[in-house]
Each structure stands twice: as C-alpha cells, then as structure tokens.
Amino acid sequence: MNSKFYNQLIEIIEEKRVLCDEPMSKHTTFRVGGPADYFVMPQNTEEVQKVVTLCRENGMPYYVLGNGSNLLVSDRGYRGVIVQIYKEMNDIQVQGEHIYAEAGALLSRIGSVALEAELTGFEFAAGIPGTMGGAVVMNAGAYGGEMKDVLVSCEHINPDGSISSFSGDELDLSYRHSVYSD
C-alpha cells in the first residue's frame, strides 16, 4: 500500500469508505476476484470527481463499478482504485413524465419507481441485474427494449474530473454499445 496515496484518498473520502486489499469476490455477482489495491465508496459526484482527479494526477489506474453484475475479476485482483458507486449513489426521482436516476441505481428499483408513478416504457429493464450507469455504458436491453428507447440524456464525469452531458442521440447507442464503451 502506498501510504501517501492512501492518506490523500482519506482526505477526500472518510476512512471507513476506503478499503485496502479488498477482495473483489465480495463485490461481483459471480463471487470471484482477487484484491483491489484500493476500494472506495464515494457518496456524491464531488467525491467521485476528486478521486478521479487524484488518480490521474498520480498515474493510478481506476475502474468505476456499479453492483458488479456479470463482472469477472482476475484472481490476481486489480492494481489500482475501484470506485464503487452502487450503494452510495443510487437516488431515483420522478419529475412529471421523467425519471432521474443516479448511476448506482438498480434497474429493478427504477422499474418499480416507474410502475409506482404509472410511467411506461421501462418494463424491459426491470429484470436486468445491473445499475443505470452500466446499462447506459452497454445500452442494456431485454425483451425487445433497450436503453436507447428510453434514455433522454446522461450526465457524466470526464477523465479530467469535469462534468458534461450527452443527449440520447449523442450517446451513439446501438446493440451493446455507447460512446462510453469505445
């Protein structure tokens, strides 16, 4: 463990949400994977921005993780920082005929919120075992529906830590593809 880098991480995120040598098998649905050097659980966009910036400034690899569905991690683990947004960044709000969901929100939960609000079009996603962030990255779909059919826009954090957004059309969504998967 790099104690200087660790100390910089805990200046951004409280110490109890920064884990070292964390077994990835605890965080994937297949229950496999060796340890990640650092496993962080930011609570908001600002913390994600700061972690991404810190990683870039230190040449530290990082990977953004949702709930780990259908993810295989080597038994050797991950040399870098895993940024898990699933449990801490999963807010869902309904405003009129639109649903606003953070990247860590489970698709099944978004489907339930849509049903409760009597909104249609998201039924296809209710059984997909993933989060909104992953669904956007891969244009998730099932039963004849895909994210491209319902996604209006997406806000994201760029590698330099800045925030920008894409309209649904700008996401270049096609079969299991988006601008994020390039």
PDB file of C-alpha atoms in Angstrom:
ATOM      1  CA  MET A   1       0.000   0.000   0.000  1.00  0.00           C
ATOM      2  CA  ASN A   2       1.187   3.487  -0.890  1.00  0.00           C
ATOM      3  CA  SER A   3       0.597   5.366   2.386  1.00  0.00           C
ATOM      4  CA  LYS A   4       0.901   8.810   0.738  1.00  0.00           C
ATOM      5  CA  PHE A   5      -1.785   7.934  -1.820  1.00  0.00           C
ATOM      6  CA  TYR A   6      -3.954   6.335   0.888  1.00  0.00           C
ATOM      7  CA  ASN A   7      -3.724   9.489   3.015  1.00  0.00           C
ATOM      8  CA  GLN A   8      -4.756  11.570   0.010  1.00  0.00           C
ATOM      9  CA  LEU A   9      -7.758   9.276  -0.533  1.00  0.00           C
ATOM     10  CA  ILE A  10      -8.937   9.602   3.067  1.00  0.00           C
ATOM     11  CA  GLU A  11      -8.741  13.379   2.763  1.00  0.00           C
ATOM     12  CA  ILE A  12     -11.428  13.035   0.070  1.00  0.00           C
ATOM     13  CA  ILE A  13     -13.496  10.154   1.427  1.00  0.00           C
ATOM     14  CA  GLU A  14     -13.936   9.244   5.069  1.00  0.00           C
ATOM     15  CA  GLU A  15     -11.620   6.429   6.124  1.00  0.00           C
ATOM     16  CA  LYS A  16     -14.359   3.838   6.697  1.00  0.00           C
ATOM     17  CA  ARG A  17     -15.277   4.091   2.979  1.00  0.00           C
ATOM     18  CA  VAL A  18     -11.700   3.479   1.755  1.00  0.00           C
ATOM     19  CA  LEU A  19     -10.656  -0.169   1.868  1.00  0.00           C
ATOM     20  CA  CYS A  20      -7.222  -1.584   1.046  1.00  0.00           C
ATOM     21  CA  ASP A  21      -6.587  -5.012  -0.472  1.00  0.00           C
ATOM     22  CA  GLU A  22     -10.349  -5.532  -0.697  1.00  0.00           C
ATOM     23  CA  PRO A  23     -11.341  -8.912  -2.199  1.00  0.00           C
ATOM     24  CA  MET A  24     -13.324  -8.222  -5.361  1.00  0.00           C
ATOM     25  CA  SER A  25     -15.125 -11.525  -4.831  1.00  0.00           C
ATOM     26  CA  LYS A  26     -17.219  -9.627  -2.255  1.00  0.00           C
ATOM     27  CA  HIS A  27     -18.378  -7.185  -4.933  1.00  0.00           C
ATOM     28  CA  THR A  28     -19.205  -9.262  -8.021  1.00  0.00           C
ATOM     29  CA  THR A  29     -22.259 -11.398  -8.694  1.00  0.00           C
ATOM     30  CA  PHE A  30     -20.016 -14.318  -9.753  1.00  0.00           C
ATOM     31  CA  ARG A  31     -18.216 -14.047  -6.374  1.00  0.00           C
ATOM     32  CA  VAL A  32     -14.745 -14.276  -7.930  1.00  0.00           C
ATOM     33  CA  GLY A  33     -11.788 -11.912  -7.997  1.00  0.00           C
ATOM     34  CA  GLY A  34      -8.666 -11.127  -6.072  1.00  0.00           C
ATOM     35  CA  PRO A  35      -7.967  -7.973  -4.083  1.00  0.00           C
ATOM     36  CA  ALA A  36      -8.175  -4.412  -5.354  1.00  0.00           C
ATOM     37  CA  ASP A  37      -5.377  -2.206  -4.067  1.00  0.00           C
ATOM     38  CA  TYR A  38      -7.969   0.403  -3.073  1.00  0.00           C
ATOM     39  CA  PHE A  39     -11.754   0.120  -2.982  1.00  0.00           C
ATOM     40  CA  VAL A  40     -13.530   3.443  -2.444  1.00  0.00           C
ATOM     41  CA  MET A  41     -17.214   4.214  -1.941  1.00  0.00           C
ATOM     42  CA  PRO A  42     -17.869   7.879  -2.692  1.00  0.00           C
ATOM     43  CA  GLN A  43     -21.180   9.353  -1.583  1.00  0.00           C
ATOM     44  CA  ASN A  44     -21.565  12.068  -4.188  1.00  0.00           C
ATOM     45  CA  THR A  45     -20.397  13.432  -7.522  1.00  0.00           C
ATOM     46  CA  GLU A  46     -17.868  15.774  -5.920  1.00  0.00           C
ATOM     47  CA  GLU A  47     -16.092  12.869  -4.207  1.00  0.00           C
ATOM     48  CA  VAL A  48     -16.006  10.908  -7.480  1.00  0.00           C
ATOM     49  CA  GLN A  49     -14.533  13.937  -9.260  1.00  0.00           C
ATOM     50  CA  LYS A  50     -11.836  14.325  -6.623  1.00  0.00           C
ATOM     51  CA  VAL A  51     -10.923  10.615  -6.656  1.00  0.00           C
ATOM     52  CA  VAL A  52     -10.707  10.565 -10.462  1.00  0.00           C
ATOM     53  CA  THR A  53      -8.541  13.695 -10.429  1.00  0.00           C
ATOM     54  CA  LEU A  54      -6.286  12.237  -7.712  1.00  0.00           C
ATOM     55  CA  CYS A  55      -5.877   9.002  -9.682  1.00  0.00           C
ATOM     56  CA  ARG A  56      -4.995  10.865 -12.865  1.00  0.00           C
ATOM     57  CA  GLU A  57      -2.507  13.129 -11.084  1.00  0.00           C
ATOM     58  CA  ASN A  58      -0.782  10.074  -9.572  1.00  0.00           C
ATOM     59  CA  GLY A  59      -0.930   7.843 -12.653  1.00  0.00           C
ATOM     60  CA  MET A  60      -3.105   5.426 -10.676  1.00  0.00           C
ATOM     61  CA  PRO A  61      -5.453   3.225 -12.737  1.00  0.00           C
ATOM     62  CA  TYR A  62      -9.094   3.322 -11.692  1.00  0.00           C
ATOM     63  CA  TYR A  63     -12.264   1.477 -12.616  1.00  0.00           C
ATOM     64  CA  VAL A  64     -15.819   2.630 -11.904  1.00  0.00           C
ATOM     65  CA  LEU A  65     -18.001  -0.187 -10.580  1.00  0.00           C
ATOM     66  CA  GLY A  66     -21.745  -0.469 -10.082  1.00  0.00           C
ATOM     67  CA  ASN A  67     -23.059  -3.571  -8.353  1.00  0.00           C
ATOM     68  CA  GLY A  68     -20.599  -5.902 -10.088  1.00  0.00           C
ATOM     69  CA  SER A  69     -23.213  -7.827 -12.072  1.00  0.00           C
ATOM     70  CA  ASN A  70     -21.712 -10.100 -14.718  1.00  0.00           C
ATOM     71  CA  LEU A  71     -18.202  -8.824 -13.994  1.00  0.00           C
ATOM     72  CA  LEU A  72     -15.220 -11.160 -13.905  1.00  0.00           C
ATOM     73  CA  VAL A  73     -12.150 -10.035 -11.983  1.00  0.00           C
ATOM     74  CA  SER A  74      -8.867 -11.920 -12.132  1.00  0.00           C
ATOM     75  CA  ASP A  75      -7.735 -13.850  -9.065  1.00  0.00           C
ATOM     76  CA  ARG A  76      -4.714 -11.513  -9.165  1.00  0.00           C
ATOM     77  CA  GLY A  77      -7.096  -8.653  -8.365  1.00  0.00           C
ATOM     78  CA  TYR A  78      -6.910  -5.076  -9.582  1.00  0.00           C
ATOM     79  CA  ARG A  79      -3.823  -2.892  -9.292  1.00  0.00           C
ATOM     80  CA  GLY A  80      -5.400   0.490  -8.764  1.00  0.00           C
ATOM     81  CA  VAL A  81      -8.585   2.040  -7.393  1.00  0.00           C
ATOM     82  CA  ILE A  82     -12.073   0.572  -7.702  1.00  0.00           C
ATOM     83  CA  VAL A  83     -14.652   3.370  -7.411  1.00  0.00           C
ATOM     84  CA  GLN A  84     -17.944   1.771  -6.374  1.00  0.00           C
ATOM     85  CA  ILE A  85     -20.974   3.981  -6.864  1.00  0.00           C
ATOM     86  CA  TYR A  86     -23.712   1.379  -6.437  1.00  0.00           C
ATOM     87  CA  LYS A  87     -24.610   1.627  -2.759  1.00  0.00           C
ATOM     88  CA  GLU A  88     -23.984   5.307  -2.116  1.00  0.00           C
ATOM     89  CA  MET A  89     -25.122   6.946  -5.359  1.00  0.00           C
ATOM     90  CA  ASN A  90     -28.483   5.417  -6.195  1.00  0.00           C
ATOM     91  CA  ASP A  91     -31.060   8.189  -5.857  1.00  0.00           C
ATOM     92  CA  ILE A  92     -34.161   8.000  -8.087  1.00  0.00           C
ATOM     93  CA  GLN A  93     -36.606  10.861  -8.570  1.00  0.00           C
ATOM     94  CA  VAL A  94     -39.733  11.241 -10.665  1.00  0.00           C
ATOM     95  CA  GLN A  95     -40.496  14.648 -12.131  1.00  0.00           C
ATOM     96  CA  GLY A  96     -43.554  14.659 -14.336  1.00  0.00           C
ATOM     97  CA  GLU A  97     -43.077  12.022 -17.016  1.00  0.00           C
ATOM     98  CA  HIS A  98     -39.315  11.739 -16.458  1.00  0.00           C
ATOM     99  CA  ILE A  99     -37.259   9.635 -14.083  1.00  0.00           C
ATOM    100  CA  TYR A 100     -33.892  10.926 -12.914  1.00  0.00           C
ATOM    101  CA  ALA A 101     -31.617   8.145 -11.648  1.00  0.00           C
ATOM    102  CA  GLU A 102     -28.052   8.200 -10.381  1.00  0.00           C
ATOM    103  CA  ALA A 103     -25.606   5.761 -11.951  1.00  0.00           C
ATOM    104  CA  GLY A 104     -25.689   3.402  -8.958  1.00  0.00           C
ATOM    105  CA  ALA A 105     -29.484   2.910  -9.012  1.00  0.00           C
ATOM    106  CA  LEU A 106     -30.539  -0.676  -9.678  1.00  0.00           C
ATOM    107  CA  LEU A 107     -32.597  -1.111 -12.830  1.00  0.00           C
ATOM    108  CA  SER A 108     -35.093  -3.252 -10.911  1.00  0.00           C
ATOM    109  CA  ARG A 109     -35.638  -0.397  -8.446  1.00  0.00           C
ATOM    110  CA  ILE A 110     -36.043   2.141 -11.260  1.00  0.00           C
ATOM    111  CA  GLY A 111     -38.625  -0.196 -12.806  1.00  0.00           C
ATOM    112  CA  SER A 112     -40.541  -0.288  -9.521  1.00  0.00           C
ATOM    113  CA  VAL A 113     -40.449   3.512  -9.262  1.00  0.00           C
ATOM    114  CA  ALA A 114     -41.715   3.788 -12.847  1.00  0.00           C
ATOM    115  CA  LEU A 115     -44.555   1.374 -12.082  1.00  0.00           C
ATOM    116  CA  GLU A 116     -45.494   3.294  -8.945  1.00  0.00           C
ATOM    117  CA  ALA A 117     -45.548   6.544 -10.941  1.00  0.00           C
ATOM    118  CA  GLU A 118     -47.623   4.869 -13.689  1.00  0.00           C
ATOM    119  CA  LEU A 119     -44.896   5.511 -16.264  1.00  0.00           C
ATOM    120  CA  THR A 120     -44.430   3.047 -19.099  1.00  0.00           C
ATOM    121  CA  GLY A 121     -41.505   2.123 -21.325  1.00  0.00           C
ATOM    122  CA  PHE A 122     -39.035   0.833 -18.742  1.00  0.00           C
ATOM    123  CA  GLU A 123     -40.602  -2.597 -18.252  1.00  0.00           C
ATOM    124  CA  PHE A 124     -37.891  -4.308 -20.328  1.00  0.00           C
ATOM    125  CA  ALA A 125     -35.202  -3.298 -17.834  1.00  0.00           C
ATOM    126  CA  ALA A 126     -36.893  -4.384 -14.615  1.00  0.00           C
ATOM    127  CA  GLY A 127     -35.306  -7.863 -14.736  1.00  0.00           C
ATOM    128  CA  ILE A 128     -31.786  -6.812 -15.732  1.00  0.00           C
ATOM    129  CA  PRO A 129     -29.415  -7.302 -12.763  1.00  0.00           C
ATOM    130  CA  GLY A 130     -27.429  -4.108 -13.073  1.00  0.00           C
ATOM    131  CA  THR A 131     -27.286  -0.407 -12.400  1.00  0.00           C
ATOM    132  CA  MET A 132     -28.200   2.606 -14.502  1.00  0.00           C
ATOM    133  CA  GLY A 133     -24.555   3.501 -15.137  1.00  0.00           C
ATOM    134  CA  GLY A 134     -23.702   0.103 -16.566  1.00  0.00           C
ATOM    135  CA  ALA A 135     -26.961  -0.012 -18.514  1.00  0.00           C
ATOM    136  CA  VAL A 136     -26.090   3.255 -20.244  1.00  0.00           C
ATOM    137  CA  VAL A 137     -22.495   2.201 -20.987  1.00  0.00           C
ATOM    138  CA  MET A 138     -23.616  -1.007 -22.700  1.00  0.00           C
ATOM    139  CA  ASN A 139     -27.068   0.065 -23.928  1.00  0.00           C
ATOM    140  CA  ALA A 140     -28.628  -2.727 -21.886  1.00  0.00           C
ATOM    141  CA  GLY A 141     -31.733  -4.326 -23.210  1.00  0.00           C
ATOM    142  CA  ALA A 142     -34.130  -7.249 -22.966  1.00  0.00           C
ATOM    143  CA  TYR A 143     -37.500  -8.341 -24.315  1.00  0.00           C
ATOM    144  CA  GLY A 144     -37.295  -6.037 -27.327  1.00  0.00           C
ATOM    145  CA  GLY A 145     -36.441  -2.860 -25.415  1.00  0.00           C
ATOM    146  CA  GLU A 146     -33.127  -1.075 -24.935  1.00  0.00           C
ATOM    147  CA  MET A 147     -31.854   1.938 -23.032  1.00  0.00           C
ATOM    148  CA  LYS A 148     -31.727   3.848 -26.329  1.00  0.00           C
ATOM    149  CA  ASP A 149     -35.533   3.634 -26.405  1.00  0.00           C
ATOM    150  CA  VAL A 150     -35.990   5.486 -23.103  1.00  0.00           C
ATOM    151  CA  LEU A 151     -32.841   7.486 -22.379  1.00  0.00           C
ATOM    152  CA  VAL A 152     -33.229  11.228 -22.896  1.00  0.00           C
ATOM    153  CA  SER A 153     -29.842  12.425 -21.607  1.00  0.00           C
ATOM    154  CA  CYS A 154     -26.907  11.411 -19.463  1.00  0.00           C
ATOM    155  CA  GLU A 155     -24.604  13.463 -17.271  1.00  0.00           C
ATOM    156  CA  HIS A 156     -21.109  12.096 -16.704  1.00  0.00           C
ATOM    157  CA  ILE A 157     -17.735  12.840 -15.180  1.00  0.00           C
ATOM    158  CA  ASN A 158     -14.950  13.178 -17.734  1.00  0.00           C
ATOM    159  CA  PRO A 159     -11.493  11.679 -17.120  1.00  0.00           C
ATOM    160  CA  ASP A 160     -10.231  15.162 -16.194  1.00  0.00           C
ATOM    161  CA  GLY A 161     -12.903  15.415 -13.463  1.00  0.00           C
ATOM    162  CA  SER A 162     -15.161  17.902 -15.251  1.00  0.00           C
ATOM    163  CA  ILE A 163     -18.871  17.232 -15.748  1.00  0.00           C
ATOM    164  CA  SER A 164     -20.678  17.259 -19.068  1.00  0.00           C
ATOM    165  CA  SER A 165     -23.684  15.620 -20.623  1.00  0.00           C
ATOM    166  CA  PHE A 166     -24.858  13.899 -23.764  1.00  0.00           C
ATOM    167  CA  SER A 167     -28.333  13.818 -25.239  1.00  0.00           C
ATOM    168  CA  GLY A 168     -29.699  10.374 -26.025  1.00  0.00           C
ATOM    169  CA  ASP A 169     -28.709  10.823 -29.680  1.00  0.00           C
ATOM    170  CA  GLU A 170     -25.156  11.903 -28.791  1.00  0.00           C
ATOM    171  CA  LEU A 171     -24.647   8.669 -26.815  1.00  0.00           C
ATOM    172  CA  ASP A 172     -24.442   6.737 -30.121  1.00  0.00           C
ATOM    173  CA  LEU A 173     -26.437   3.869 -28.630  1.00  0.00           C
ATOM    174  CA  SER A 174     -26.563   0.654 -30.630  1.00  0.00           C
ATOM    175  CA  TYR A 175     -26.502  -3.057 -29.779  1.00  0.00           C
ATOM    176  CA  ARG A 176     -24.484  -3.291 -26.500  1.00  0.00           C
ATOM    177  CA  HIS A 177     -22.610  -0.105 -27.386  1.00  0.00           C
ATOM    178  CA  SER A 178     -22.402   3.577 -26.432  1.00  0.00           C
ATOM    179  CA  VAL A 179     -19.828   6.347 -26.694  1.00  0.00           C
ATOM    180  CA  TYR A 180     -18.610   5.187 -23.268  1.00  0.00           C
ATOM    181  CA  SER A 181     -17.749   1.694 -24.483  1.00  0.00           C
ATOM    182  CA  ASP A 182     -15.332   2.876 -27.181  1.00  0.00           C
TER     183      ASP A 182
END
